[in-house]
Short mmCIF file of C-alpha atoms in Angstrom, two decimals:
data_model
loop_
_atom_site.label_atom_id
_atom_site.label_comp_id
_atom_site.label_asym_id
_atom_site.label_seq_id
_atom_site.Cartn_x
_atom_site.Cartn_y
_atom_site.Cartn_z
CA MET U 612 138.91 104.66 50.13
CA GLN U 613 136.59 107.57 50.98
CA LYS U 614 136.59 108.83 54.56
CA MET U 615 133.25 109.70 56.12
CA ILE U 616 133.14 111.73 59.33
CA SER U 617 129.75 112.32 60.91
CA GLU U 618 130.96 115.31 62.99
CA PRO U 619 133.25 118.05 61.56
CA LEU U 620 135.01 118.33 64.93
CA TRP U 621 136.29 114.79 64.61
CA SER U 622 137.94 115.34 61.22
CA SER U 623 140.98 116.85 62.93
CA TRP U 624 141.40 113.65 64.95
CA ILE U 625 141.99 111.30 62.03
CA SER U 626 145.63 111.99 61.31
CA THR U 627 146.46 111.98 65.03
CA LEU U 628 144.75 108.62 65.54
CA GLU U 629 146.34 107.10 62.45
CA ARG U 630 149.80 108.16 63.63
CA ALA U 631 149.27 106.94 67.18
CA TYR U 632 147.67 103.55 66.49
CA SER U 633 148.43 100.75 64.04
CA ILE U 634 144.85 100.44 62.81
CA GLY U 635 145.28 101.36 59.16
CA GLN U 636 143.31 104.08 57.41
CA ILE U 637 140.30 105.48 59.27
CA ILE U 638 137.13 105.31 57.19
CA ARG U 639 134.64 106.92 59.55
CA ILE U 640 133.95 107.90 63.16
CA GLU U 641 130.43 107.74 64.53
CA PRO U 642 128.82 108.04 67.97
CA LEU U 643 127.97 105.06 70.14
CA ALA U 644 125.28 105.08 72.79
CA LYS U 645 126.46 106.70 76.01
CA GLY U 646 126.70 104.52 79.09
CA THR U 647 126.05 105.58 82.65
CA SER U 648 129.59 106.81 83.09
CA SER U 649 131.17 106.83 79.65
CA ASP U 650 131.05 108.52 76.25
CA ALA U 651 132.24 106.43 73.31
CA LYS U 652 132.63 106.61 69.54
CA LEU U 653 132.98 103.89 66.94
CA VAL U 654 136.09 104.14 64.79
CA VAL U 655 135.87 102.14 61.56
CA ALA U 656 139.32 101.62 60.04
CA SER U 657 140.78 99.47 57.29
CA ASP U 658 142.15 97.04 59.89
CA GLY U 659 138.91 96.69 61.85
CA LYS U 660 136.45 98.43 64.18
CA TYR U 661 137.43 100.09 67.44
CA VAL U 662 135.84 101.94 70.36
CA LEU U 663 137.25 105.36 71.23
CA ARG U 664 136.25 106.12 74.83
CA LYS U 665 136.36 109.51 76.50
CA LEU U 666 138.19 109.52 79.85
CA LYS U 667 137.88 111.76 82.89
CA ASN U 668 141.63 112.21 83.10
CA GLU U 669 144.98 110.54 82.51
CA LEU U 670 144.73 108.66 85.81
CA GLN U 671 141.67 106.81 84.53
CA GLY U 672 143.60 105.91 81.39
CA GLU U 673 146.42 104.39 83.42
CA THR U 674 144.02 102.48 85.70
CA GLU U 675 141.99 101.04 82.84
CA TYR U 676 145.05 100.05 80.83
CA LYS U 677 146.61 98.11 83.70
CA LEU U 678 143.36 96.30 84.49
CA ALA U 679 142.51 95.52 80.85
CA ASN U 680 146.05 94.32 80.19
CA ARG U 681 145.62 91.78 82.97
CA LEU U 682 141.98 90.79 82.41
CA GLN U 683 142.13 90.38 78.64
CA SER U 684 144.41 87.37 79.12
CA TYR U 685 141.41 85.63 80.72
CA ASN U 686 138.94 86.77 78.03
CA ILE U 687 137.10 88.92 80.57
CA THR U 688 137.48 92.29 78.81
CA PRO U 689 138.95 93.53 75.50
CA PRO U 690 142.51 94.92 75.54
CA ILE U 691 143.32 98.63 75.43
CA LEU U 692 145.69 99.59 72.65
CA LEU U 693 148.80 101.65 73.30
CA ALA U 694 148.88 105.06 71.65
CA ALA U 695 152.48 105.57 70.51
CA GLU U 696 153.64 103.79 73.70
CA ASP U 697 151.17 105.70 75.90
CA VAL U 698 148.06 104.32 77.60
CA CYS U 699 145.76 107.00 76.20
CA ILE U 700 145.69 109.81 73.66
CA LYS U 701 144.81 113.49 74.01
CA LEU U 702 142.38 114.95 71.48
CA ASP U 703 141.13 118.54 71.81
CA GLU U 704 142.37 118.70 75.42
CA THR U 705 140.47 115.54 76.35
CA TYR U 706 141.89 112.08 77.04
CA TYR U 707 140.68 108.97 75.20
CA ASN U 708 141.63 105.32 74.96
CA LEU U 709 141.06 102.83 72.14
CA GLN U 710 139.82 99.24 72.31
CA PRO U 711 138.86 96.66 69.68
CA TYR U 712 135.10 96.71 69.09
CA MET U 713 133.25 93.54 70.08
CA ASP U 714 130.07 92.53 68.25
CA SER U 715 127.42 91.66 70.81
CA ILE U 716 124.66 89.10 70.49
CA ALA U 717 121.21 89.20 72.03
CA ARG U 718 120.30 86.69 74.72
CA GLU U 719 116.74 86.00 75.74
CA GLU U 720 117.78 84.61 79.11
CA ILE U 721 120.75 85.43 81.33
CA ASP U 722 122.96 82.52 82.33
CA TYR U 723 123.44 83.57 85.95
CA PHE U 724 125.95 80.82 86.69
CA GLU U 725 128.16 82.02 83.82
CA LEU U 726 127.71 85.64 84.92
CA GLY U 727 128.71 84.85 88.50
CA GLN U 728 131.66 82.82 87.30
CA THR U 729 132.92 85.69 85.11
CA VAL U 730 132.63 88.26 87.91
CA GLY U 731 134.28 85.90 90.39
CA GLN U 732 137.22 85.35 88.07
CA MET U 733 137.45 89.10 87.42
CA HIS U 734 137.70 89.84 91.14
CA LEU U 735 140.26 87.10 91.69
CA VAL U 736 142.48 88.37 88.88
CA MET U 737 142.19 92.01 89.99
CA GLN U 738 143.14 91.13 93.57
CA HIS U 739 146.54 89.99 92.31
CA GLU U 740 147.20 93.14 90.28
CA ASP U 741 149.61 95.46 92.12
CA ASN U 742 150.35 99.16 91.68
CA ILE U 743 146.93 100.16 90.37
CA PRO U 744 146.43 103.94 90.77
CA GLU U 745 143.78 104.86 93.35
CA GLN U 746 140.79 106.61 91.76
CA PRO U 747 138.37 108.64 93.88
CA ASP U 748 134.74 107.57 94.26
CA ARG U 749 132.93 110.14 92.10
CA PHE U 750 129.54 109.22 93.57
CA ASP U 751 130.49 109.05 97.24
CA LEU U 752 127.17 108.84 99.08
CA ASP U 753 128.13 111.05 102.03
CA LEU U 754 129.32 113.90 99.79
CA THR U 755 126.37 113.64 97.39
CA TRP U 756 123.81 113.50 100.19
CA ASN U 757 125.32 116.55 101.90
CA ARG U 758 125.10 118.43 98.61
CA VAL U 759 121.44 117.44 98.19
CA GLN U 760 120.57 118.45 101.75
CA LYS U 761 122.18 121.87 101.39
CA ARG U 762 120.46 122.51 98.07
CA TYR U 763 116.99 121.53 99.30
CA ARG U 764 117.18 122.43 102.99
CA ASP U 765 114.21 124.82 102.63
CA GLU U 766 112.06 122.30 100.75
CA GLU U 767 109.23 120.54 102.53
CA ALA U 768 109.15 117.36 100.46
CA GLU U 769 108.05 114.65 102.90
CA TRP U 770 109.48 111.86 100.76
CA LEU U 771 112.90 113.52 100.83
CA CYS U 772 112.82 113.64 104.64
CA GLU U 773 111.90 109.94 104.69
CA LEU U 774 115.18 109.14 102.94
CA GLN U 775 117.23 110.52 105.85
CA ALA U 776 117.22 107.29 107.87
CA PRO U 777 118.03 104.79 105.07
CA VAL U 778 120.70 107.08 103.61
CA THR U 779 122.31 107.64 107.01
CA GLN U 780 122.32 103.89 107.57
CA ALA U 781 124.02 103.30 104.20
CA ILE U 782 126.64 105.96 104.95
CA SER U 783 127.40 104.29 108.29
CA TYR U 784 128.61 101.04 106.73
CA GLN U 785 132.35 100.56 107.17
CA HIS U 786 133.19 97.88 104.63
CA GLU U 787 136.69 96.52 104.28
CA LYS U 788 138.35 97.39 100.98
CA ASN U 789 139.26 93.84 100.05
CA GLY U 790 140.25 94.34 96.43
CA MET U 791 139.96 96.30 93.22
CA ILE U 792 136.32 96.53 92.10
CA HIS U 793 134.63 97.59 88.87
CA ALA U 794 132.35 100.01 90.80
CA ASP U 795 129.84 100.45 87.95
CA LEU U 796 129.00 96.82 87.27
CA GLY U 797 125.48 97.11 85.94
CA MET U 798 124.27 94.99 83.03
CA TRP U 799 124.94 98.04 80.85
CA ASN U 800 128.62 97.14 81.20
CA VAL U 801 128.18 93.45 80.37
CA ILE U 802 128.03 92.25 76.77
CA TYR U 803 127.58 88.81 75.30
CA THR U 804 129.66 87.66 72.36
CA HIS U 805 129.75 84.35 70.49
CA SER U 806 132.64 83.33 72.76
CA GLY U 807 130.97 84.25 76.04
CA CYS U 808 130.27 87.00 78.56
CA ARG U 809 132.53 90.08 78.64
CA ILE U 810 132.78 93.00 81.09
CA ILE U 811 133.57 96.48 79.78
CA ASP U 812 134.15 100.08 80.93
CA PHE U 813 136.37 100.06 84.01
CA GLY U 814 136.25 103.85 84.17
CA GLU U 815 135.07 103.90 87.79
CA ALA U 816 137.36 101.08 89.00
CA ARG U 817 138.75 101.64 92.49
CA TYR U 818 139.60 99.81 95.68
CA GLY U 819 136.50 98.71 97.55
CA ASN U 820 134.47 95.77 98.78
CA ILE U 821 133.71 93.11 96.16
CA HIS U 822 130.10 92.80 97.40
CA PHE U 823 129.46 96.28 95.98
CA ASP U 824 129.93 94.89 92.45
CA LEU U 825 127.67 91.93 93.24
CA ALA U 826 124.94 94.26 94.48
CA ALA U 827 125.14 96.40 91.34
CA LEU U 828 124.91 93.44 89.00
CA LEU U 829 122.07 91.74 90.83
CA ASP U 830 120.10 94.98 91.00
CA SER U 831 120.35 95.50 87.24
CA SER U 832 119.95 91.90 86.06
CA VAL U 833 117.41 90.05 88.19
CA LYS U 834 113.75 90.57 87.27
CA TRP U 835 112.53 91.72 90.65
CA THR U 836 108.91 91.95 89.48
CA GLY U 837 108.70 88.27 88.47
CA GLU U 838 107.94 85.16 90.46
CA GLN U 839 109.85 85.02 93.73
CA GLU U 840 111.02 81.45 93.14
CA ASP U 841 112.50 82.48 89.77
CA ARG U 842 114.40 85.29 91.47
CA ILE U 843 115.74 82.93 94.12
CA ARG U 844 116.94 80.49 91.43
CA SER U 845 118.66 83.31 89.54
CA LEU U 846 120.40 84.55 92.68
CA HIS U 847 121.39 81.02 93.69
CA SER U 848 122.91 80.30 90.26
CA PHE U 849 124.83 83.57 90.30
CA ILE U 850 126.30 82.92 93.74
CA GLU U 851 127.19 79.31 92.87
CA GLY U 852 129.09 80.53 89.81
CA TYR U 853 130.82 83.28 91.76
CA MET U 854 131.91 80.94 94.55
CA LEU U 855 134.10 78.98 92.14
CA TYR U 856 136.51 81.89 92.60
CA GLY U 857 135.50 83.76 95.75
CA LYS U 858 133.30 83.88 98.84
CA VAL U 859 129.99 85.67 99.30
CA ASP U 860 128.95 86.93 102.73
CA ALA U 861 125.17 87.31 103.10
CA ASP U 862 125.34 90.23 105.55
CA LEU U 863 127.83 92.15 103.40
CA LEU U 864 125.75 91.48 100.30
CA LEU U 865 122.63 92.85 102.01
CA GLU U 866 124.46 95.96 103.20
CA ASN U 867 125.96 96.61 99.78
CA ILE U 868 122.57 96.18 98.09
CA HIS U 869 121.30 98.85 100.48
CA LEU U 870 124.32 101.06 99.75
CA TRP U 871 124.09 100.64 95.97
CA ILE U 872 120.40 101.49 95.80
CA MET U 873 120.67 104.50 98.12
CA ARG U 874 123.58 105.84 96.06
CA GLY U 875 121.44 105.57 92.95
CA VAL U 876 118.53 107.35 94.59
CA VAL U 877 120.66 110.24 95.87
CA VAL U 878 122.54 110.64 92.59
CA ILE U 879 119.22 110.89 90.70
CA ILE U 880 117.98 113.58 93.11
CA ASP U 881 121.28 115.44 92.77
CA ARG U 882 121.10 115.26 88.98
CA TYR U 883 117.41 115.89 88.27
CA GLY U 884 116.05 117.66 91.33
CA LEU U 885 112.79 117.17 93.20
CA GLU U 886 110.63 116.40 90.19
CA GLN U 887 107.69 114.00 90.08
CA ARG U 888 109.67 111.47 88.05
CA THR U 889 112.45 111.62 90.66
CA HIS U 890 109.93 110.85 93.39
CA GLN U 891 108.58 107.93 91.34
CA TYR U 892 112.09 106.58 90.76
CA CYS U 893 112.89 106.80 94.46
CA SER U 894 109.66 105.00 95.40
CA ARG U 895 110.36 102.17 92.95
CA SER U 896 113.93 101.89 94.22
CA MET U 897 112.83 101.59 97.85
CA GLN U 898 110.32 98.89 96.88
CA LYS U 899 113.04 97.05 94.98
CA LEU U 900 115.35 97.29 97.99
CA THR U 901 112.72 95.55 100.11
CA HIS U 902 112.25 92.80 97.51
CA MET U 903 116.00 92.25 97.10
CA LYS U 904 116.57 91.94 100.84
CA GLU U 905 113.72 89.44 101.14
CA ILE U 906 115.16 87.27 98.36
CA VAL U 907 118.70 87.27 99.75
CA GLU U 908 117.45 86.47 103.26
CA ARG U 909 115.24 83.65 101.97
CA LEU U 910 118.06 82.16 99.92
CA TYR U 911 120.52 82.12 102.80
CA LEU U 912 117.98 80.82 105.31
CA SER U 913 117.36 77.85 103.00
CA ARG U 914 121.05 77.00 102.54
#
């Protein structure tokens, strides 16, 4: 069987991977699309297809393994394979883990009840998982905003000054850390298979407030430019599904929507600077924040 490696650098990995994992002979390694917080490669071997994911450090490997080991029993996420009895493997001074590859299917419409149910079950299962290593919040809003302010303190961008109040408000929230959360739960980390909805990439998982995950998923899944009644129905279905396993507090959801969107805005400024496209992104985000708050308030007033 001929081996095909799309990057010469990866050729030195083959023997190490074959020794560490019981996946048979590796046929090829090729890149997968990068997510918002991950870098992954597809490993095609004689025993199947796998995803090799780059990790920040060994701590992330331990956190993800413990969570996946628990969640995969409920068909919420794929398992992480042990590398010669270790939770991750070191290749060229960088840590990686390996998971079975899942073929995804396209869906024209999101089943919000199913989505809420899956996230609710995920949170319930993770609450009962002890001894999970504490990971830092890489995108802490207070730290990122301070960095942005120092970098652009001499700039006279009016729109940047207008962010001061909503960012300060978001920083002021003191939410109870009531469980382990995914912390990057956008639709980019949700895939649909023939057997249902699956959640992937727990690389940012940490202790936090569960409403933060709900805010992230609603922001990235609901069509906020559509008819308002459609948005209300989507949100209602999601919450009904979630409440099979947990509670949703309207005030905490609103605050976490605010927090999630302001984090995104500040991270984009930190990453790309005060460009025109950054300004446009920030304007769209603030408009979306207004729409999201209106929908949540309308839904809960009607309950």
